[in-house]
CSV table of C-alpha atoms in Angstrom, one decimal:
chain,number,residue,atom,x,y,z
A,1,UNK,CA,73.1,125.1,-216.2
A,2,UNK,CA,76.4,126.2,-215.4
A,3,UNK,CA,79.4,125.5,-217.1
A,4,UNK,CA,83.5,125.0,-216.1
A,5,UNK,CA,86.4,125.1,-218.4
A,6,UNK,CA,89.0,122.6,-218.8
A,7,UNK,CA,92.6,123.2,-220.0
A,8,UNK,CA,94.5,119.5,-221.4
A,9,UNK,CA,96.7,121.0,-224.1
A,10,UNK,CA,99.9,123.1,-223.6
A,11,UNK,CA,100.5,123.1,-227.4
A,12,UNK,CA,100.0,127.1,-227.7
A,13,UNK,CA,100.6,129.5,-230.9
A,14,UNK,CA,104.1,130.8,-230.2
A,15,UNK,CA,105.7,127.8,-228.1
A,16,UNK,CA,107.3,127.0,-224.7
A,17,UNK,CA,108.1,130.8,-224.1
A,18,UNK,CA,104.1,131.6,-224.6
A,19,UNK,CA,102.2,129.5,-222.3
A,20,UNK,CA,102.6,131.6,-219.1
A,21,UNK,CA,101.2,134.3,-220.7
A,22,UNK,CA,98.4,132.2,-222.7
A,23,UNK,CA,97.4,130.6,-219.2
A,24,UNK,CA,96.9,134.6,-217.2
A,25,UNK,CA,94.8,135.2,-220.5
A,26,UNK,CA,92.6,131.7,-220.3
A,27,UNK,CA,92.0,132.8,-216.4
A,28,UNK,CA,90.3,136.0,-217.6
A,29,UNK,CA,88.6,134.8,-220.3
A,30,UNK,CA,87.4,132.1,-218.3
A,31,UNK,CA,86.4,134.4,-215.3
A,32,UNK,CA,84.7,137.0,-217.6
A,33,UNK,CA,82.9,134.3,-219.2
A,34,UNK,CA,81.5,133.4,-216.4
A,35,UNK,CA,82.8,129.7,-215.9
A,36,UNK,CA,82.6,128.2,-212.5
A,37,UNK,CA,85.9,126.6,-212.6
A,38,UNK,CA,89.0,126.2,-214.4
A,39,UNK,CA,90.2,123.1,-214.1
A,40,UNK,CA,94.0,121.1,-215.7
A,41,UNK,CA,94.8,117.5,-216.0
A,42,UNK,CA,97.1,115.7,-213.8
A,43,UNK,CA,99.3,113.7,-216.5
A,44,UNK,CA,103.1,114.4,-216.3
A,45,UNK,CA,102.7,112.9,-220.6
A,46,UNK,CA,100.3,114.3,-222.3
A,47,UNK,CA,97.2,111.9,-222.9
A,48,UNK,CA,96.0,110.2,-226.5
A,49,UNK,CA,92.6,111.2,-226.0
A,50,UNK,CA,93.7,115.0,-226.4
A,51,UNK,CA,94.0,113.4,-230.3
A,52,UNK,CA,98.5,114.7,-229.2
A,53,UNK,CA,101.4,112.2,-229.1
A,54,UNK,CA,102.9,111.6,-225.5
A,55,UNK,CA,105.6,113.7,-226.0
A,56,UNK,CA,103.6,117.4,-226.2
A,57,UNK,CA,104.4,119.7,-224.2
A,58,UNK,CA,102.2,118.8,-220.1
A,59,UNK,CA,103.1,121.0,-217.0
A,60,UNK,CA,102.4,120.0,-213.3
A,61,UNK,CA,99.1,120.8,-212.3
A,62,UNK,CA,99.2,121.7,-209.2
A,63,UNK,CA,101.8,124.2,-210.0
A,64,UNK,CA,99.8,125.3,-212.5
A,65,UNK,CA,96.8,126.5,-210.4
A,66,UNK,CA,99.3,128.0,-208.2
A,67,UNK,CA,99.8,130.4,-211.3
A,68,UNK,CA,96.5,130.6,-212.0
A,69,UNK,CA,95.5,131.2,-208.6
A,70,UNK,CA,97.8,134.8,-208.7
A,71,UNK,CA,96.0,135.8,-212.2
A,72,UNK,CA,92.2,134.9,-211.1
A,73,UNK,CA,90.2,136.4,-208.3
A,74,UNK,CA,86.8,134.8,-208.6
A,75,UNK,CA,86.5,131.6,-210.7
A,76,UNK,CA,87.2,128.1,-208.5
A,77,UNK,CA,90.4,125.9,-209.4
A,78,UNK,CA,90.9,122.4,-209.5
A,79,UNK,CA,92.0,119.6,-211.3
A,80,UNK,CA,89.8,117.1,-213.1
A,81,UNK,CA,91.0,115.0,-212.1
A,82,UNK,CA,94.1,114.3,-209.6
A,83,UNK,CA,95.4,110.7,-209.7
A,84,UNK,CA,95.4,108.8,-206.3
A,85,UNK,CA,98.3,107.4,-207.3
A,86,UNK,CA,100.9,110.6,-207.6
A,87,UNK,CA,101.0,112.2,-204.0
A,88,UNK,CA,100.5,110.8,-200.4
A,89,UNK,CA,97.4,111.8,-199.2
A,90,UNK,CA,98.7,113.8,-196.4
A,91,UNK,CA,100.7,116.0,-198.9
A,92,UNK,CA,97.9,116.4,-201.7
A,93,UNK,CA,95.7,117.7,-198.4
A,94,UNK,CA,98.6,120.2,-197.6
A,95,UNK,CA,98.9,121.2,-201.6
A,96,UNK,CA,95.3,121.7,-201.9
A,97,UNK,CA,94.6,123.5,-198.7
A,98,UNK,CA,97.8,125.9,-199.7
A,99,UNK,CA,95.8,126.0,-203.2
A,100,UNK,CA,92.8,127.3,-201.4
A,101,UNK,CA,94.4,129.8,-198.7
A,102,UNK,CA,96.7,131.5,-201.3
A,103,UNK,CA,93.8,131.7,-203.9
A,104,UNK,CA,91.4,133.1,-201.1
A,105,UNK,CA,88.6,129.9,-201.3
A,106,UNK,CA,88.8,128.8,-204.4
A,107,UNK,CA,90.5,125.3,-204.1
A,108,UNK,CA,88.1,122.1,-205.4
A,109,UNK,CA,89.9,118.7,-205.2
A,110,UNK,CA,89.0,116.6,-208.2
A,111,UNK,CA,89.9,112.9,-207.5
A,112,UNK,CA,90.0,109.3,-209.4
A,113,UNK,CA,92.0,106.0,-209.2
A,114,UNK,CA,94.3,107.2,-211.7
A,115,UNK,CA,94.8,104.9,-215.1
A,116,UNK,CA,98.1,106.2,-217.1
A,117,UNK,CA,100.4,103.1,-216.6
A,118,UNK,CA,103.0,104.4,-219.1
A,119,UNK,CA,103.6,107.7,-217.4
A,120,UNK,CA,103.6,105.4,-214.2
A,121,UNK,CA,105.9,103.5,-215.3
A,122,UNK,CA,108.0,105.5,-217.5
A,123,UNK,CA,108.6,107.9,-214.4
A,124,UNK,CA,109.1,105.5,-211.5
A,125,UNK,CA,105.7,105.6,-210.0
A,126,UNK,CA,104.6,102.6,-208.6
A,127,UNK,CA,101.7,101.8,-210.4
A,128,UNK,CA,98.9,99.4,-208.0
A,129,UNK,CA,96.1,97.0,-209.2
A,130,UNK,CA,92.8,98.7,-210.3
A,131,UNK,CA,91.5,97.2,-206.9
A,132,UNK,CA,93.9,98.5,-204.7
A,133,UNK,CA,94.0,101.8,-206.6
A,134,UNK,CA,90.6,102.4,-205.2
A,135,UNK,CA,91.4,101.2,-201.6
A,136,UNK,CA,93.9,103.7,-201.7
A,137,UNK,CA,91.1,106.4,-203.1
A,138,UNK,CA,88.8,106.0,-200.6
A,139,UNK,CA,91.1,105.9,-197.7
A,140,UNK,CA,92.9,109.3,-199.7
A,141,UNK,CA,89.5,110.4,-199.3
A,142,UNK,CA,89.0,110.0,-195.9
A,143,UNK,CA,92.5,111.2,-194.6
A,144,UNK,CA,91.2,114.5,-196.6
A,145,UNK,CA,88.3,114.3,-194.4
A,146,UNK,CA,90.4,114.6,-191.2
A,147,UNK,CA,92.4,116.9,-192.3
A,148,UNK,CA,90.1,119.3,-192.9
A,149,UNK,CA,88.2,119.0,-189.8
A,150,UNK,CA,89.8,121.5,-187.2
A,151,UNK,CA,88.7,119.1,-184.4
A,152,UNK,CA,90.3,115.7,-185.6
A,153,UNK,CA,94.1,116.0,-186.0
A,154,UNK,CA,94.8,112.5,-184.2
A,155,UNK,CA,96.3,109.1,-186.3
A,156,UNK,CA,94.6,107.6,-189.2
A,157,UNK,CA,95.0,103.5,-189.9
A,158,UNK,CA,94.6,102.2,-193.1
A,159,UNK,CA,95.3,99.4,-195.1
A,160,UNK,CA,97.7,101.5,-197.4
A,161,UNK,CA,97.9,104.6,-195.3
A,162,UNK,CA,98.8,105.4,-191.5
A,163,UNK,CA,99.6,108.7,-190.2
A,164,UNK,CA,100.2,109.5,-186.7
A,165,UNK,CA,99.0,113.1,-187.1
A,166,UNK,CA,96.6,114.3,-189.3
A,167,UNK,CA,97.1,117.7,-188.6
A,168,UNK,CA,96.5,120.5,-191.0
A,169,UNK,CA,97.3,124.2,-189.7
A,170,UNK,CA,96.3,126.8,-191.6
A,171,UNK,CA,92.5,125.1,-192.4
A,172,UNK,CA,91.6,125.8,-195.9
A,173,UNK,CA,89.7,128.9,-196.0
A,174,UNK,CA,86.9,126.8,-197.5
A,175,UNK,CA,86.3,123.4,-196.9
A,176,UNK,CA,87.6,122.1,-201.2
A,177,UNK,CA,84.6,120.8,-202.7
A,178,UNK,CA,85.6,117.0,-203.6
A,179,UNK,CA,84.8,115.7,-207.0
A,180,UNK,CA,85.2,112.1,-207.7
A,181,UNK,CA,85.4,111.3,-211.5
A,182,UNK,CA,84.2,108.4,-213.4
A,183,UNK,CA,81.2,105.7,-214.2
A,184,UNK,CA,82.4,102.9,-212.6
A,185,UNK,CA,78.9,101.6,-211.2
A,186,UNK,CA,80.3,99.1,-208.1
A,187,UNK,CA,83.0,101.1,-206.9
A,188,UNK,CA,83.4,105.2,-207.9
A,189,UNK,CA,80.0,105.7,-207.8
A,190,UNK,CA,79.5,104.3,-204.6
A,191,UNK,CA,82.4,106.6,-203.2
A,192,UNK,CA,80.9,109.8,-204.5
A,193,UNK,CA,77.8,108.8,-203.0
A,194,UNK,CA,80.1,108.2,-199.4
A,195,UNK,CA,82.0,110.9,-199.9
A,196,UNK,CA,81.7,113.0,-202.8
A,197,UNK,CA,80.0,116.4,-202.9
A,198,UNK,CA,80.0,116.3,-207.0
A,199,UNK,CA,81.0,113.9,-209.7
A,200,UNK,CA,82.1,114.2,-213.4
A,201,UNK,CA,80.7,111.7,-216.2
A,202,UNK,CA,82.5,111.9,-219.8
A,203,UNK,CA,78.7,112.3,-221.5
A,204,UNK,CA,78.7,110.0,-225.0
A,205,UNK,CA,74.8,110.3,-224.3
A,206,UNK,CA,71.9,111.4,-222.3
A,207,UNK,CA,71.3,107.9,-221.8
A,208,UNK,CA,74.1,106.4,-221.1
A,209,UNK,CA,74.2,109.5,-218.2
A,210,UNK,CA,70.9,108.9,-217.3
A,211,UNK,CA,71.7,105.2,-216.4
A,212,UNK,CA,74.2,106.3,-214.4
A,213,UNK,CA,72.8,109.0,-212.9
A,214,UNK,CA,70.3,106.1,-211.5
A,215,UNK,CA,72.5,103.7,-210.0
A,216,UNK,CA,74.2,106.9,-208.4
A,217,UNK,CA,70.6,107.2,-206.6
A,218,UNK,CA,70.7,103.8,-205.6
A,219,UNK,CA,73.7,103.9,-203.8
A,220,UNK,CA,72.7,107.1,-202.3
A,221,UNK,CA,69.4,105.4,-200.5
A,222,UNK,CA,72.0,102.5,-199.6
A,223,UNK,CA,74.4,104.8,-197.9
A,224,UNK,CA,71.4,107.5,-196.4
A,225,UNK,CA,73.0,109.9,-198.4
A,226,UNK,CA,70.4,113.2,-200.2
A,227,UNK,CA,71.2,112.6,-204.0
A,228,UNK,CA,70.1,116.5,-204.8
A,229,UNK,CA,73.3,117.2,-202.9
A,230,UNK,CA,75.6,115.6,-205.1
A,231,UNK,CA,76.7,118.3,-207.9
A,232,UNK,CA,76.5,116.5,-211.2
A,233,UNK,CA,79.1,117.7,-214.4
A,234,UNK,CA,79.6,115.9,-217.3
A,235,UNK,CA,82.0,116.7,-220.0
A,236,UNK,CA,80.6,116.5,-223.6
A,237,UNK,CA,82.1,114.4,-226.2
A,238,UNK,CA,79.5,114.4,-228.5
A,239,UNK,CA,78.7,117.1,-229.8
A,240,UNK,CA,82.0,118.9,-228.5
A,241,UNK,CA,81.3,122.8,-228.2
A,242,UNK,CA,83.1,124.6,-231.2
A,243,UNK,CA,82.5,127.6,-233.2
A,244,UNK,CA,80.4,125.3,-235.9
A,245,UNK,CA,78.5,123.2,-233.6
A,246,UNK,CA,76.4,126.2,-231.3
A,247,UNK,CA,72.7,124.8,-231.7
A,248,UNK,CA,73.6,121.7,-232.1
A,249,UNK,CA,75.6,121.3,-228.8
A,250,UNK,CA,72.9,123.7,-227.2
A,251,UNK,CA,70.4,121.1,-227.9
A,252,UNK,CA,72.1,118.1,-226.6
A,253,UNK,CA,73.1,119.8,-223.6
A,254,UNK,CA,68.8,120.6,-223.1
A,255,UNK,CA,68.6,116.9,-222.9
A,256,UNK,CA,71.4,116.6,-219.9
A,257,UNK,CA,69.6,119.1,-218.2
A,258,UNK,CA,66.4,117.5,-217.6
A,259,UNK,CA,68.2,114.7,-216.2
A,260,UNK,CA,69.7,117.3,-213.6
A,261,UNK,CA,72.5,117.3,-215.0
A,262,UNK,CA,74.4,120.7,-213.5
A,263,UNK,CA,77.5,121.9,-215.3
A,264,UNK,CA,78.7,120.9,-218.9
A,265,UNK,CA,82.8,121.3,-218.5
A,266,UNK,CA,84.6,122.6,-221.9
A,267,UNK,CA,87.5,122.0,-223.6
A,268,UNK,CA,88.6,125.0,-225.6
A,269,UNK,CA,90.0,124.4,-229.5
A,270,UNK,CA,93.1,125.1,-231.2
A,271,UNK,CA,96.4,126.8,-230.0
A,272,UNK,CA,94.7,130.1,-228.6
A,273,UNK,CA,92.5,128.6,-226.0
A,274,UNK,CA,91.6,131.9,-224.2
A,275,UNK,CA,90.8,133.4,-228.0
A,276,UNK,CA,88.0,130.4,-228.0
A,277,UNK,CA,86.5,131.1,-225.0
A,278,UNK,CA,86.1,134.2,-225.7
A,279,UNK,CA,84.2,133.8,-229.1
A,280,UNK,CA,82.3,130.7,-227.1
A,281,UNK,CA,81.7,132.6,-224.0
A,282,UNK,CA,77.8,133.8,-225.8
A,283,UNK,CA,77.1,130.5,-226.4
A,284,UNK,CA,78.1,129.2,-222.6
A,285,UNK,CA,76.1,131.7,-221.4
A,286,UNK,CA,73.2,130.5,-222.8
A,287,UNK,CA,73.2,127.1,-221.1
A,288,UNK,CA,72.2,129.5,-218.3
A,289,UNK,CA,68.8,129.5,-220.1
A,290,UNK,CA,68.4,126.3,-219.7
A,291,UNK,CA,67.7,125.5,-215.8
């Protein structure tokens, strides 16, 4: 099992002026620890799931990833995950392509249907009903695939998006892997089977994740997709990795590894995330022993 690092919090020791330097240190620490990729969240207000108020510091994600691209050399970079409502899909494909070119082929496209209504309303971003957001998600996946196909630059006509050209020059150095997040069994996992290179679940228990994987297998069978092509990633929530839960965390990850989970996404604690990564790196490297 591999691991990656997700950075959802920008409450950094030293205040706002210290954020840039700490981000550079996080990139170096994650790379040195052997993380598969480094991600940030696509939000403009902080979310309650972090335990912090909406007024806490939050940075625009793709700008952060561009900064990290300049301060790293090997680690993958992406959003966990891009909200489909925030950017027109043609522009999103260009943004991710730009990240890929400037990082030397290290971009990952994490994508989801978006959910934080307060943020949308607060900033004046349209927030369609759930069904429409999933329709837009599927069209966005199709548009990105078209734009990353150098043989296909013609029009796209969907229900929600109409493009007269899907021209994307330059093309990505490496076609970005597409990660679709969420455990919705009827819509999200079908989209993973049809379009995803990877999926991501919030992992409360091995039993729950095992059930989701069984559903994903059925969707793969229905669309003729090889299930083994899909990279399975989780965000562990019980137990969360930390200095006091190392052994418990590794035992729990062994159960997920037996299910075929490929990667655990870990979230640093506290106001010095780079130091946390350095401290936890030996534990994270032990995940490789789990298979």
